[in-house]
């Protein structure tokens, strides 16, 4: 059977409108190429390709050898490797710029026929097609630049870097090219830069800027100019700094200055996909690092939603004006909406979530699903829709190799597109296309809240802008549920006139104008709207200089509702958010806001957070640690104030947070020091010979909000004079001293993001006059021979927190040994009682009728001192009393061994827990740890009576 007979059989299966014209074209080609034979599968593919692409059919008819060469070389049936195009171009040897232009155009035509063929025949996936197009563009740019640069240097001289090496430009590919997603008839967006300025040693003293400008202009002409052989790629450089009015090429310093000071918001969006495609890749890495910092900001930038929403509105307006709403790239539910969804999340979160710093939109969507930022169903739907739309786009353009994204209006061309997309007719194709676009636009609307932007309550709108006279505004306040309308109206007026609000930029003021009516509406859900309004206005005033946080609330009604709920319940929380507005992000997901993490999850989350941070980047490390602590404390406070978790769990969680942080601080401090000085011989990260001991509230698992940490550092190394094994060795004793300093520095250094914890180290041997890090043997000797009774009391709540497990065992043995010493009970009682009286005189409240929860008689300190006394007095006889460090479990053990009655132990436990619970609540209400005496009279009296009986005997 001849080739044409095979082709004719397949033509009979084409739609009627395509069959005759396709068969005639194929018949002419077969007559001109009688020797050509092919497989039945090739014949089937040939019919579809010729029916769906006039560009392929016409070029194969004009140049029959094109198809013959593609077929017999195996290129048509095979999949290219990324380097294939560059390897093929390397075999070409142009002898002039005109010859270069001819070769590139002929090469481009051959490869575009191959790509269209494989795509339309179903031999290549969408991913392969997009990559092939992108790699083809890369290779053409690289070859053209290499040729033009060589000839320019030969003519004018070679620009040099400061180190004397040749200087080449950096070519950035933007948009689809940068993302390796080039469409079939796409233009290419390029930006040019060069590392350093200078002057050539020619007669004209040509500046490097002039040299490289001419080079770039030649490159654009070689790629873009249309000749009788066509073009290589339409080239657009309008995305460069300053657009059409800007220089063709800039230095790296000029680029950095522009992007740091003058770049517009849409340029961040454009830069997401930037990729170096040609030039000096070594110096290009430096430029890309700078651009990454411009695109991906450290904080959450919810202003990106408004920017992209506005850009999309402008595009839609322009399409409506030109009656082009059937544009599958820019129209409703089109390709651009999918890209905007992914890139909005990248702009907002990419600085914190490094996984989002990627270019391809399908990859971005996958990562959004992995991070839980989009539902799995939405991710899958958008990926499938994007593939459908991109195939449609390519098939529209493959018909005539024209750069168009509009759906065809001609009936025959519509049939061609439907057949290319494997549909029998246009109507069947349009049903699925409309479904895809509707699904995409629905998700776009959800993400960008397009349909909700103007849905403000007019009463809230008028109250905020001050529309109406004073009486009308008061009535509006009453209508919205304010109990003191005059006071709330005055608070709003003072807020609007405050310096922070008056300093807002036009962009910031626009965000606030969107947010405030939403806030006034949300306050209707608060039981105390007047007080809540004042708290939130103070909060907004504190963060107004960084309007990204206001944008987050304006874009997320759920986050705003959580903010109102928390600020209504606690002034401490509103103040905490004012100090740490980065925590606004935690308001977005109420499922996790009220679910503090347990110790294992905290360790895992913190390790994951710190993993991408370079070991030597101390500033980034300290920032991340502080943000982690603030976020986790917020979760505990939110769950506490909403009654989700009980008191004991509150203190446990706050203690776990501190433990996880101290553990990571020790590990990172070790890595910082060992990178410079090496390790003590025989030691490692797993066996470091260093430990952090916790005392007081941390040791007793009883931390409160804002508690400091009582810490002691110990180490164990045989000969402290031995040197470490690094490039800058120091004595091991000095090494451990620096390790202790580094740990403390990371913990209590005050940054803009705050401190981690105040660290109190007065419990180390000899207190403030002692060494910061004590050898474990010296620590043991001190406890046995020099420590005061109050220091042994502190040891009751001493606990290993982080570091070497061998030191954990050593400390446990020391603690047990000290606590179990036999003591003369009368002397011990007197010393404990005297210390307690000194504290009471120094700290107890002098206000009549006020009860200091910790220091007043019958308060927390009395219970703690009684517990410590009982352990020190009786652990020699009952060693099990040294098992725990928290007061509640020690009280239970005292009752178990019969040293306290069950009733006394219960009374002390109930009082202790009640006091701590009240203390937490007082903090969350912004008050001191004092209450009206009548509120705790029963516990106060009972604890005081027990103290008198227990501590005055004998």
CSV table of C-alpha atoms in Angstrom, one decimal, residues 2 56 125 134 158 306 335 360 365 369 407 592 713 730 745 760 806 907 937:
chain,number,residue,atom,x,y,z
A,2,UNK,CA,1.4,3.4,-1.0
A,56,UNK,CA,3.6,22.9,9.0
A,125,UNK,CA,3.5,15.8,26.4
A,134,UNK,CA,12.2,27.3,26.0
A,158,UNK,CA,37.4,43.3,25.4
A,306,UNK,CA,-4.7,44.2,45.8
A,335,UNK,CA,-4.2,31.2,31.8
A,360,UNK,CA,6.9,27.0,36.9
A,365,UNK,CA,0.5,24.9,42.6
A,369,UNK,CA,-1.0,22.0,48.2
A,407,UNK,CA,-10.4,31.9,20.1
A,592,UNK,CA,-4.2,25.7,64.2
A,713,UNK,CA,25.7,26.2,82.0
A,730,UNK,CA,41.5,27.9,71.2
A,745,UNK,CA,23.7,36.1,73.3
A,760,UNK,CA,18.9,34.9,84.7
A,806,UNK,CA,26.0,12.1,79.6
A,907,UNK,CA,-5.5,21.9,99.7
A,937,UNK,CA,-9.7,34.3,101.1
